[in-house]
CSV table of C-alpha atoms and ligand atoms in Angstrom, one decimal:
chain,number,residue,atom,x,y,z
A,1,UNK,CA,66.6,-78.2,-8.5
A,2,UNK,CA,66.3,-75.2,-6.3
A,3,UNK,CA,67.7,-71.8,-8.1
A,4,UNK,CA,69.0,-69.3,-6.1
A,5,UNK,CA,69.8,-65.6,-6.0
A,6,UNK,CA,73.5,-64.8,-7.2
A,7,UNK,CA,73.0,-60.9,-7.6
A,8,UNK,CA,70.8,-57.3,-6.3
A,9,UNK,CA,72.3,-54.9,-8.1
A,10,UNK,CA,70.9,-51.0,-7.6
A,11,UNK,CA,69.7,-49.1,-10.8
A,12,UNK,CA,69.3,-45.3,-10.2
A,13,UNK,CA,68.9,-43.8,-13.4
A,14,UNK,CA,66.9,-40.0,-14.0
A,15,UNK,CA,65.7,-40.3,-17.3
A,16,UNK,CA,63.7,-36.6,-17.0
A,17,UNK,CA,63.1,-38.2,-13.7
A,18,UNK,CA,64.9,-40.5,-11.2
A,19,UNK,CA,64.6,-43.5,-10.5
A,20,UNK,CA,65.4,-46.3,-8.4
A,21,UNK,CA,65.2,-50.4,-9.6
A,22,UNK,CA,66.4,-53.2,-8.4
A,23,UNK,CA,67.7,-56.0,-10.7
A,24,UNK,CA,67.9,-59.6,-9.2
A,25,UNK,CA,69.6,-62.4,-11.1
A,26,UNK,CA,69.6,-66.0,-10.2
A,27,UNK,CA,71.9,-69.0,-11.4
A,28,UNK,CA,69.7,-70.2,-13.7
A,29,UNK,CA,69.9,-66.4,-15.2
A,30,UNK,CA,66.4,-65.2,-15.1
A,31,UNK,CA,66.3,-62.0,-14.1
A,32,UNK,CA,63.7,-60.1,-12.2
A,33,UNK,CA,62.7,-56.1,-12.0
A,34,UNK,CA,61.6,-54.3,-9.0
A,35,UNK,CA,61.2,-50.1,-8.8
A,36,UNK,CA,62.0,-48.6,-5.7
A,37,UNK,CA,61.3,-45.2,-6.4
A,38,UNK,CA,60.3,-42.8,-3.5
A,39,UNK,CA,60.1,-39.1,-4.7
A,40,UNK,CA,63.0,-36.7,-3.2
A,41,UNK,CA,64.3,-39.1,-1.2
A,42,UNK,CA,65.4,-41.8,-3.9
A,43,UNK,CA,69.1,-42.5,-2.6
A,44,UNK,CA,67.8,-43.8,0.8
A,45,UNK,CA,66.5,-46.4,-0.5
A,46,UNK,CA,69.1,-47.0,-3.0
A,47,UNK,CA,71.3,-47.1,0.2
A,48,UNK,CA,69.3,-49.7,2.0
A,49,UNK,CA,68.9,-51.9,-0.5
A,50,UNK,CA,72.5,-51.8,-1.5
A,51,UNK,CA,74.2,-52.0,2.1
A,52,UNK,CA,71.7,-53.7,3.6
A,53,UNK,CA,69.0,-56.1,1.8
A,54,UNK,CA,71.2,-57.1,-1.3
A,55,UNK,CA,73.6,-58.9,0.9
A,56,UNK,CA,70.8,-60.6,2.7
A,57,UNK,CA,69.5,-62.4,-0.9
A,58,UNK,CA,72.1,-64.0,-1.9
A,59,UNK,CA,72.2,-67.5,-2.3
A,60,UNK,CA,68.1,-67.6,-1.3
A,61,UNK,CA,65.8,-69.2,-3.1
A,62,UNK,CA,63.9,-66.8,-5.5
A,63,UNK,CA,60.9,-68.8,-5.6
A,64,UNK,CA,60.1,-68.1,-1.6
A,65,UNK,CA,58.9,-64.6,-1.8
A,66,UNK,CA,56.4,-64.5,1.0
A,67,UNK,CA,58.9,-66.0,3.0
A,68,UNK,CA,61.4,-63.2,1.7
A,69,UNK,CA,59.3,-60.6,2.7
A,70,UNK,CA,58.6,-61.2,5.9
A,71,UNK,CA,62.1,-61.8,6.3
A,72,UNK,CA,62.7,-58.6,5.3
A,73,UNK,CA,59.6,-56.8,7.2
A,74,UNK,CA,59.9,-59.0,11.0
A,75,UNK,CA,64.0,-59.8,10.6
A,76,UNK,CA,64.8,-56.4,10.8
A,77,UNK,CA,63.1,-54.9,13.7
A,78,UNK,CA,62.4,-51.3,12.9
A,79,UNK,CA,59.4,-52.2,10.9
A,80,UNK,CA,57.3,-50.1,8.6
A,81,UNK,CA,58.1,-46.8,6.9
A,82,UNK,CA,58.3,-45.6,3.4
A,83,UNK,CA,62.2,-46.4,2.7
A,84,UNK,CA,62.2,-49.6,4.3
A,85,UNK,CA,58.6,-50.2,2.4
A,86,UNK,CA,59.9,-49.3,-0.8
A,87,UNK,CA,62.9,-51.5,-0.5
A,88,UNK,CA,60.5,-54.5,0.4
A,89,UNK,CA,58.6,-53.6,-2.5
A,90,UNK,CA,61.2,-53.7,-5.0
A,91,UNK,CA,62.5,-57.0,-3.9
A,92,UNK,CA,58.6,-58.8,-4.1
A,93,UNK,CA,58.3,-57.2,-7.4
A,94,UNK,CA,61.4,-58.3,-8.9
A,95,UNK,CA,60.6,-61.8,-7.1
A,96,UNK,CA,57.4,-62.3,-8.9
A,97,UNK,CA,58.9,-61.1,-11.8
A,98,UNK,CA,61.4,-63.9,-11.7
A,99,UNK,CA,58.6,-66.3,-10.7
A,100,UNK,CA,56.7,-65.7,-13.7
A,101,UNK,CA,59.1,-66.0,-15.9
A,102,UNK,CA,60.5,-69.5,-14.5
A,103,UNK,CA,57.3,-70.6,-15.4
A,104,UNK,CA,56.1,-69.1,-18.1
A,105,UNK,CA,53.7,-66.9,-16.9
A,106,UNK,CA,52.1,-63.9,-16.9
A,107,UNK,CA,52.0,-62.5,-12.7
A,108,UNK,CA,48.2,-61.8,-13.1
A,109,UNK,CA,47.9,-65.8,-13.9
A,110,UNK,CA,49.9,-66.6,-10.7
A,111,UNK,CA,47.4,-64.5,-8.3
A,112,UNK,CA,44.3,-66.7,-9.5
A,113,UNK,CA,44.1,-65.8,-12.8
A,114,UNK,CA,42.0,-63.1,-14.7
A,115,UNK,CA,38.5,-61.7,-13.2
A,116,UNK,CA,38.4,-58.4,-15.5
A,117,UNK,CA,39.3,-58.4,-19.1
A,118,UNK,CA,40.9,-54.7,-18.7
A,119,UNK,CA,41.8,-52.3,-16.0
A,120,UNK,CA,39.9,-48.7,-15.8
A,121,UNK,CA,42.4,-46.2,-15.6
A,122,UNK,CA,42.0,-42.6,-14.9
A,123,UNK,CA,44.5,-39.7,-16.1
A,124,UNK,CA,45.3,-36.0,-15.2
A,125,UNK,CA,43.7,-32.8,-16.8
A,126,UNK,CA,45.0,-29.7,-15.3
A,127,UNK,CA,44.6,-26.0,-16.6
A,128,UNK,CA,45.2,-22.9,-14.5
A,129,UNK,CA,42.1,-21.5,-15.1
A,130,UNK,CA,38.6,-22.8,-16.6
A,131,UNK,CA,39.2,-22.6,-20.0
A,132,UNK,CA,42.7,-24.0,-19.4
A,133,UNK,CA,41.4,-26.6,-17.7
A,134,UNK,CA,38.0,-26.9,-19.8
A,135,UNK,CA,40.7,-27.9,-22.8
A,136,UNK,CA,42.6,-30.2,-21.1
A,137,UNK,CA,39.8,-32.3,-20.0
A,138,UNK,CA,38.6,-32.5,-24.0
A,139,UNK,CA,42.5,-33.7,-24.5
A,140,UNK,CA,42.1,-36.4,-22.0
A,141,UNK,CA,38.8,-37.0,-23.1
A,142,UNK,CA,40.0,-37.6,-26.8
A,143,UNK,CA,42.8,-39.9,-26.1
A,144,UNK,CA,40.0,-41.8,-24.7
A,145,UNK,CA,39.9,-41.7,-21.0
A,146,UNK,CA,36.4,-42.1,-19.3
A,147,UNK,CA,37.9,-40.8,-15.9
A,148,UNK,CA,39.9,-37.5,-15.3
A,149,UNK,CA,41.4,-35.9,-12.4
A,150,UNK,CA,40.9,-32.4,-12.5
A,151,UNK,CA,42.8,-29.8,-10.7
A,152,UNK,CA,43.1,-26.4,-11.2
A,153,UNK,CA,44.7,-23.0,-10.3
A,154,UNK,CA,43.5,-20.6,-7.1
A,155,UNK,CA,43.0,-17.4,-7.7
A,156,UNK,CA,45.6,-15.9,-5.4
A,157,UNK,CA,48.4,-17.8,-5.5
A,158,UNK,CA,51.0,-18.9,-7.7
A,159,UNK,CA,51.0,-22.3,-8.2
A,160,UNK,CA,49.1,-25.1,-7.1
A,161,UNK,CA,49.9,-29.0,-6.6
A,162,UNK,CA,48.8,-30.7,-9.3
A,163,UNK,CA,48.4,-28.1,-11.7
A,164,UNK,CA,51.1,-27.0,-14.9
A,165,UNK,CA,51.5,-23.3,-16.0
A,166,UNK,CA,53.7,-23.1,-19.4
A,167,UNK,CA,54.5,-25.8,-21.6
A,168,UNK,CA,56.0,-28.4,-20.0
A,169,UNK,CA,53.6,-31.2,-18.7
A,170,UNK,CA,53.0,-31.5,-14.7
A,171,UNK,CA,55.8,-33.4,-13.0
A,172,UNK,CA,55.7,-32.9,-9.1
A,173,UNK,CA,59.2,-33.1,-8.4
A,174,UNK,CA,61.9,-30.4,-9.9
A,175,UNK,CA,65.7,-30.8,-10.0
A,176,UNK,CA,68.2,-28.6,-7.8
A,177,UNK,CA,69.4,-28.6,-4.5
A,178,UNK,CA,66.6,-26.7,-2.8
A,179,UNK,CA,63.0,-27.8,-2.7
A,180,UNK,CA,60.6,-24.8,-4.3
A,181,UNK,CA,58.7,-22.9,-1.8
A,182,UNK,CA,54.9,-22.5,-2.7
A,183,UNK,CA,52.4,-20.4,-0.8
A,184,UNK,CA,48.9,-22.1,-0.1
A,185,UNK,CA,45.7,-20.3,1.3
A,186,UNK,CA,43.3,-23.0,2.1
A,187,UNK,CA,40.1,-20.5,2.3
A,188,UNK,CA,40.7,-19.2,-1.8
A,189,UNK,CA,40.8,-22.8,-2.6
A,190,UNK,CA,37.7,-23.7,-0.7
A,191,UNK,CA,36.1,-21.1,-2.1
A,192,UNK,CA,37.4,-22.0,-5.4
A,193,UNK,CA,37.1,-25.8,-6.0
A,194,UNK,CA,33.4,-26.0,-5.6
A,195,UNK,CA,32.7,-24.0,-8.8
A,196,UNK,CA,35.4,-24.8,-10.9
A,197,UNK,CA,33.9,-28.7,-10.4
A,198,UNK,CA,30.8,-27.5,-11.2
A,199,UNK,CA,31.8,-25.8,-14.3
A,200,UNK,CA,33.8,-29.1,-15.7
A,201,UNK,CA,30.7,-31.2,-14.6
A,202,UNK,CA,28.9,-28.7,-17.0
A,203,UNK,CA,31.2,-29.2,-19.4
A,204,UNK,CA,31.3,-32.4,-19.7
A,205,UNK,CA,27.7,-34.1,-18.9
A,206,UNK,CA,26.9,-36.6,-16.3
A,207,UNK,CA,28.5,-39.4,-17.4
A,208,UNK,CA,32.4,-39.2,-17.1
A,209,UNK,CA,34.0,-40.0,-14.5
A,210,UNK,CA,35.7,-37.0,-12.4
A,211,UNK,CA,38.2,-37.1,-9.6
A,212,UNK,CA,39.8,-34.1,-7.4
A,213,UNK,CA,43.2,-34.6,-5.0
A,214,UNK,CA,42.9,-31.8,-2.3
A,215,UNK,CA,46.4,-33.7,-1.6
A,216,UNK,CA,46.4,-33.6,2.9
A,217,UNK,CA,45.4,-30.0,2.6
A,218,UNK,CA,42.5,-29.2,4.7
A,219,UNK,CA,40.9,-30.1,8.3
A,220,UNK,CA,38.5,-33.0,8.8
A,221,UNK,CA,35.8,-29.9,9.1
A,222,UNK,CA,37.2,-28.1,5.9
A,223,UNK,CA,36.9,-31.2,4.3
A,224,UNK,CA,33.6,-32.4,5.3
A,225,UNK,CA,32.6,-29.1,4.3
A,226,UNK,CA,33.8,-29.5,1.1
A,227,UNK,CA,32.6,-32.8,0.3
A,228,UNK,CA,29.3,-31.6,1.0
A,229,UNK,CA,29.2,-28.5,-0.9
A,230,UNK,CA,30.2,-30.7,-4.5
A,231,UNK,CA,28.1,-34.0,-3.9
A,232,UNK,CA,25.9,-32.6,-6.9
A,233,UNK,CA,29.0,-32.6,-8.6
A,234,UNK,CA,29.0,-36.7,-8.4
A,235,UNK,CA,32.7,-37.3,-8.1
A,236,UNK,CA,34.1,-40.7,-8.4
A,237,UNK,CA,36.5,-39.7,-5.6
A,238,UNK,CA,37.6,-37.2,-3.4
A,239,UNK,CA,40.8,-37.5,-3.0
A,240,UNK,CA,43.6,-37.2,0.2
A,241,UNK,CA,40.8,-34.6,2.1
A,242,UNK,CA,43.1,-34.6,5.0
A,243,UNK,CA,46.7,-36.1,6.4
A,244,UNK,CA,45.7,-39.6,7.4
A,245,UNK,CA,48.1,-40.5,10.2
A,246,UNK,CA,45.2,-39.7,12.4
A,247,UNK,CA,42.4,-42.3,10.7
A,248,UNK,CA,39.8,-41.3,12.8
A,249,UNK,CA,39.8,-37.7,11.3
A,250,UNK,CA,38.4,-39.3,8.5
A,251,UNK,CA,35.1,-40.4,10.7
A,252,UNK,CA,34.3,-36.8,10.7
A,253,UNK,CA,34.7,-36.2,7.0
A,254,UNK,CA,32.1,-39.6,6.1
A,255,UNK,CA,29.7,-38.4,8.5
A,256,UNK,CA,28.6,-35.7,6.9
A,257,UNK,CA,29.0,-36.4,3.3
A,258,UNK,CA,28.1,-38.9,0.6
A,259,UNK,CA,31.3,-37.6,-1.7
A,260,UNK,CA,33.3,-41.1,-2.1
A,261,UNK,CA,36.9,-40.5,-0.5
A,262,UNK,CA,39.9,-42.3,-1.6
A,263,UNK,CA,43.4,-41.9,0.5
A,264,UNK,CA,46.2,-43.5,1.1
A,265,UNK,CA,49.2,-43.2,-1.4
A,266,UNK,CA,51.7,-42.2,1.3
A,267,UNK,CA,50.6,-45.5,3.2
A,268,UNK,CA,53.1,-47.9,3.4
A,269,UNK,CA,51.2,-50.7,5.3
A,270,UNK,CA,47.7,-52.3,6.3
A,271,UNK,CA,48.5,-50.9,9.3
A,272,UNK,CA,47.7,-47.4,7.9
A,273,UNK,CA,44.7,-47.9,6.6
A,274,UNK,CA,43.1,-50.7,8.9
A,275,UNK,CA,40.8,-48.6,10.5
A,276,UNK,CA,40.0,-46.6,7.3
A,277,UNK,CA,38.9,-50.0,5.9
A,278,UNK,CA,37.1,-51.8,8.7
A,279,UNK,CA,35.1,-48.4,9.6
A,280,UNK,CA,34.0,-48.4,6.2
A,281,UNK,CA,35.6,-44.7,6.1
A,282,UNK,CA,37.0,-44.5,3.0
A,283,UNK,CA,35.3,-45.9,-0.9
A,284,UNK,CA,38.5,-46.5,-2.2
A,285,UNK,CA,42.3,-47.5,-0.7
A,286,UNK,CA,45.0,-45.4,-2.8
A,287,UNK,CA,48.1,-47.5,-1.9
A,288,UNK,CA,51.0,-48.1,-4.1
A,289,UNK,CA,52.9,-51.5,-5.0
A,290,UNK,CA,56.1,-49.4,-5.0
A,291,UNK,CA,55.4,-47.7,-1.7
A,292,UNK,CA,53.6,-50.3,0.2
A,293,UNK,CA,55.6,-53.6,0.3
A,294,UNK,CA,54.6,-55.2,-3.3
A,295,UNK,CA,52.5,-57.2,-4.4
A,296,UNK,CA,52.6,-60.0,-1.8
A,297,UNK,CA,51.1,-56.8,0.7
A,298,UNK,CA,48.9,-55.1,-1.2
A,299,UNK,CA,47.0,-57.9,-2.4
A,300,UNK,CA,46.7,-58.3,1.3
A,301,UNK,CA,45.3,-55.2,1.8
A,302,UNK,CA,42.6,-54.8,-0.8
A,303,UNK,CA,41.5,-58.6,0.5
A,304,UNK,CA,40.6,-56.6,3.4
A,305,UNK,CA,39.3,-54.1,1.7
A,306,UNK,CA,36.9,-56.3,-0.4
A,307,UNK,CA,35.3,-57.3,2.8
A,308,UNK,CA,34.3,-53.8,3.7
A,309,UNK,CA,33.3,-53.6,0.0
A,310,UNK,CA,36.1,-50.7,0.1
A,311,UNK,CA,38.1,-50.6,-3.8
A,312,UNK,CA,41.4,-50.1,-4.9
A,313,UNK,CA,42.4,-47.3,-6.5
A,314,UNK,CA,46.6,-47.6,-6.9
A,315,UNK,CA,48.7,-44.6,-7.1
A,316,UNK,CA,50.2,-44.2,-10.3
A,317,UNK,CA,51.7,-41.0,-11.1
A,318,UNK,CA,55.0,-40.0,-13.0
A,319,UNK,CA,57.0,-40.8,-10.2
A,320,UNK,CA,55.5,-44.6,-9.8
A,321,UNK,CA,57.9,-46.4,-12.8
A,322,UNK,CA,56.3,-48.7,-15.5
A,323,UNK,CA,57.7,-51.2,-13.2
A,324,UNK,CA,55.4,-50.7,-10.8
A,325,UNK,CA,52.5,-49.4,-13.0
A,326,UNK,CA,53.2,-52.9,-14.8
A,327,UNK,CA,52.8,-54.9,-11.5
A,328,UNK,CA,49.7,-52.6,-10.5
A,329,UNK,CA,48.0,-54.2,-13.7
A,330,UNK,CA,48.6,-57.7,-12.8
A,331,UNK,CA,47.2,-57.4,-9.4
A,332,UNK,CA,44.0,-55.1,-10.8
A,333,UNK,CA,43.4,-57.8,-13.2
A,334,UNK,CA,43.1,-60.6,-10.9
A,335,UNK,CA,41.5,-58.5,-8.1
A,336,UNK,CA,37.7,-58.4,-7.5
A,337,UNK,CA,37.5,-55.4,-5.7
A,338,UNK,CA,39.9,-53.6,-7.5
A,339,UNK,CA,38.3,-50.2,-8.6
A,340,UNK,CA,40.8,-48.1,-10.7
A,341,UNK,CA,44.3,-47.2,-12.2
A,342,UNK,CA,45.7,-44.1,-12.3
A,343,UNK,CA,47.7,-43.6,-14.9
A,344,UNK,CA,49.6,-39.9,-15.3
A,345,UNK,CA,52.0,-41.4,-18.6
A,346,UNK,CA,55.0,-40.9,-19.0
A,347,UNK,CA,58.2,-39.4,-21.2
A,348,UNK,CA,58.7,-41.3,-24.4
A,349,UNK,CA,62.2,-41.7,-22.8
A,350,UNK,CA,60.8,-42.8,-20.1
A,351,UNK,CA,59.5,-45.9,-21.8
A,352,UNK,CA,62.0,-46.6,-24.1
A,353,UNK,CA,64.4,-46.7,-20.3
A,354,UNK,CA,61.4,-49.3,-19.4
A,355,UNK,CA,60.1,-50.7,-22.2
A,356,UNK,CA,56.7,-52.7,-21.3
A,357,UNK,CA,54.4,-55.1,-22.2
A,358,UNK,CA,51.5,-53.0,-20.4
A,359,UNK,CA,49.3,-50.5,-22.9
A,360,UNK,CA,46.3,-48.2,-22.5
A,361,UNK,CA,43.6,-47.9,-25.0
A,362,UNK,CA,40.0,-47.1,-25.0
A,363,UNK,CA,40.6,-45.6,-21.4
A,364,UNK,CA,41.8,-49.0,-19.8
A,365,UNK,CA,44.8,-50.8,-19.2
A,366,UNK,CA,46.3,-53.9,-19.8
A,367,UNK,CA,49.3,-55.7,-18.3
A,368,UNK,CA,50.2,-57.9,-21.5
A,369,UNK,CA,50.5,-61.4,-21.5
A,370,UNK,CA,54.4,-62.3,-21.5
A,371,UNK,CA,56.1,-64.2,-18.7
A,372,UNK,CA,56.3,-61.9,-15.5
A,373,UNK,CA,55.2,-58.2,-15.2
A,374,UNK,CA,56.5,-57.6,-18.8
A,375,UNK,CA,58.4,-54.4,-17.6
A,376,UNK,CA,62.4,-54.1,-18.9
A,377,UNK,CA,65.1,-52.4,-18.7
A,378,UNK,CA,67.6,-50.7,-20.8
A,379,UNK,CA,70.2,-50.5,-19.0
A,380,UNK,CA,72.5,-49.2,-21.4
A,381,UNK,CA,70.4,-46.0,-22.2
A,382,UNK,CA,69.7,-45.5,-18.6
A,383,UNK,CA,73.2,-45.2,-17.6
A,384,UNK,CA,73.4,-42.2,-20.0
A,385,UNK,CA,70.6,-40.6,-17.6
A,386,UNK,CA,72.7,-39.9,-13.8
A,387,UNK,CA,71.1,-39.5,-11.1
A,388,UNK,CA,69.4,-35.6,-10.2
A,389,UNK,CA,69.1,-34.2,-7.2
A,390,UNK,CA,65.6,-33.5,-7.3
A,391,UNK,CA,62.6,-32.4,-4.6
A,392,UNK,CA,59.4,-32.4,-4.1
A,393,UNK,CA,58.0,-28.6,-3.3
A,394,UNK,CA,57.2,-27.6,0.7
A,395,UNK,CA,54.3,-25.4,1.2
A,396,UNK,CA,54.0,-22.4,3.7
A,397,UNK,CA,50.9,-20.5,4.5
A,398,UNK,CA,50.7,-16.6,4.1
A,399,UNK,CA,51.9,-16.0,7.3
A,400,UNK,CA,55.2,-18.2,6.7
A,401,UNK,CA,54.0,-21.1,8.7
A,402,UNK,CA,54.6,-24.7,7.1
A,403,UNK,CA,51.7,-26.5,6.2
A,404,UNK,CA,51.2,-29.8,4.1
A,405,UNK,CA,52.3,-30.1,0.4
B,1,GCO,C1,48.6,-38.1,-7.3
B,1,GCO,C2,49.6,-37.4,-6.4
B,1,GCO,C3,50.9,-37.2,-6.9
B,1,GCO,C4,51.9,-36.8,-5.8
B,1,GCO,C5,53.3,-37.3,-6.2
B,1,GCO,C6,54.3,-37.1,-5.1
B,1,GCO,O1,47.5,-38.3,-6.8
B,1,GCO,O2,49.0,-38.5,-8.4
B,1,GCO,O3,49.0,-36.7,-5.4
B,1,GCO,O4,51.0,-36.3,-8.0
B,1,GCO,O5,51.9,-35.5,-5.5
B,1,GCO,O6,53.2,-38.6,-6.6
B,1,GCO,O7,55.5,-37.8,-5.4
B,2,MG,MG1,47.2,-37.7,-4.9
């Protein structure tokens, strides 16, 4: 007999962070999890899932989720964009969820089954200056990781994306009602982020893996520029050179360096990235389950991707939950072109909100084998956690103007 959805209830919870999960229950009582999350702008998509997508699944059938989605993605004619992507997302995610559990399986086993034993995942290490950063990397390095992002301070400015000052760890968004103003000064970083690569390269030999985000900051000339000027370096990526709404700036960027490029974690469809892929303009396609319509999508878009011999390379910062991390895990595991995870960590409290089947050691990842995604939810604890008002920070160069954060 056909189950069907009874409830869509909306979780936002702010555990040292917000966040935003959906929790679909069906007669039968299986319940599914999907995160919604979308940095600084959480409650929007809280909204539209509560006023206008949780109505819409009840009494469907749970087990039609491609049918759902595009339901949800044609039947509402303003297609695309991050909250209505998000929303989507959460509702595939807590869909397979639900499918996997009905029958007793493990998502990865449902999208064709294993083709890696364990996902590569790569982590942060940020330090303000070299030594700072010199020791972090060693850190990372010791908890096992074989790949590390590496960011550092400018000399010059303040603060920098990316990059923690004090003892608290790095966490992008802050709480209060104003978003923090940072300066940025694109030359000092360009003529900073060459040698501070070279010195961790240096430090560490040739055979870790290093990644950089220059998070939408510079020109497709800048950028080409400074892909160029660290190719000895031999990153594994280069990450978000440029804002990508234009793909073609990216043609500029490939032509005149070998540094692999990675983009693509504000994308919230194929339609972002199409060009990116079939150009063969980018190494590796940085969308997130969360942000880019679920599973049922991005599976769609790395099967592009793996004709253009193009990777995956998922999102997964603070502000991705274990939700979605957990769902990333199941996809990388039964994806052959996916390339790698990344996985910032998260509070204790964070996990014990959302405990999971998922674990990390010897620098990979696992999804776990239980019914599902293997991501819960306390609910109970996370009501004690209220929602923040939180933002991500803006960015203005020295002479006031805005620029990209
Ligand atoms: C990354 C990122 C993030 C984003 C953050 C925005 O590569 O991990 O660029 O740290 O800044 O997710 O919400
Ligand atoms: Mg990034």
């Amino acid at each position: 007999m056909t189950d069907k959805i009874i409830s869509a209830d909306v979780l936002v919870c702010s555990p040292t962070r917000n966040f935003v999960t959906l929790k679909i229950t069906t007669a039968d009582g299986v319940v599914g999890y999907g995160d919604a999350t979308l940095n600084g702008r959480e409650l929007s998509v809280a909204s539209y899932l509560r006023d206008h997508v949780a109505p819409l699944l009840i009494g469907r059938d749970p087990a039609r989720i491609e049918d759902t989605w595009q339901y949800l993605y044609r039947g509402v004619y303003w297609r695309r964009g991050p909250v209505t992507m998000a929303a989507i997302g959460a509702v595939d995610v807590a869909l397979w969820d639900i499918k996997g559990k009905t029958l007793g399986q493990p998502v990865y086993q449902l999208l064709g089954g294993a083709v890696r034993d364990r996902v590569l995942s790569y982590t942060h290490a940020t330090g303000w200056d070299a030594p700072a950063l010199l020791d972090s990397v060693d850190a990372k390095r010791e908890k096992g990781f074989q790949a590390i992002r590496v960011q550092s301070g400018v000399p010059g400015l303040d603060s920098v994306y990316g990059v923690h000052q004090g003892a608290a760890g790095y966490e992008p968004a802050s709480r209060g009602a104003l978003p923090v103003e940072e300066v940025w000064d694109t030359d000092a970083y360009l003529n900073h982020a060459p040698r501070i690569l070279e010195a961790v390269r240096e430090h560490v030999g040739p055979e870790l893996k290093l990644l950089h985000d220059a998070h939408h900051r510079l020109t497709p000339q800048q950028a080409a520029r400074l892909g160029k000027s660290v190719e000895h370096v031999d990153l594994f990526w280069l990450e978000d050179v440029t804002p990508a709404e234009n793909q073609d700036a990216l043609r500029l960027v490939r032509n005149h360096t070998t540094t692999p490029l990675a983009i693509g974690e504000v994308f919230n469809t194929i339609w972002d990235c199409q060009h990116l892929i079939t150009e063969q303009l980018i190494d590796f396609i940085r969308v997130a389950i969360v942000h880019a319509g679920g599973i049922s999508h991005v599976r769609k878009i790395f099967a592009l991707a793996e004709v253009y011999q193009v990777r995956g390379g998922p999102h997964g910062p603070s502000d991705v939950s274990p939700i979605s991390l957990g769902a990333s895990l199941h996809l990388g595991l039964a994806t052959p072109n996916f390339g790698i995870q990344e996985y910032m960590g998260y509070d204790p409290l964070v996990s014990e909100v959302f405990p999971h089947a998922w674990s990390f050691s010897d620098g990979h990842l696992t999804p776990g084998d239980v019914p599902g995604i293997g991501v819960n939810m306390n609910e109970e604890l996370a009501e004690k956690y209220p929602y923040e008002q939180a933002y991500l920070p803006v960015a203005r160069r020295r002479d006031g103007s805005m620029t990209d954060w």
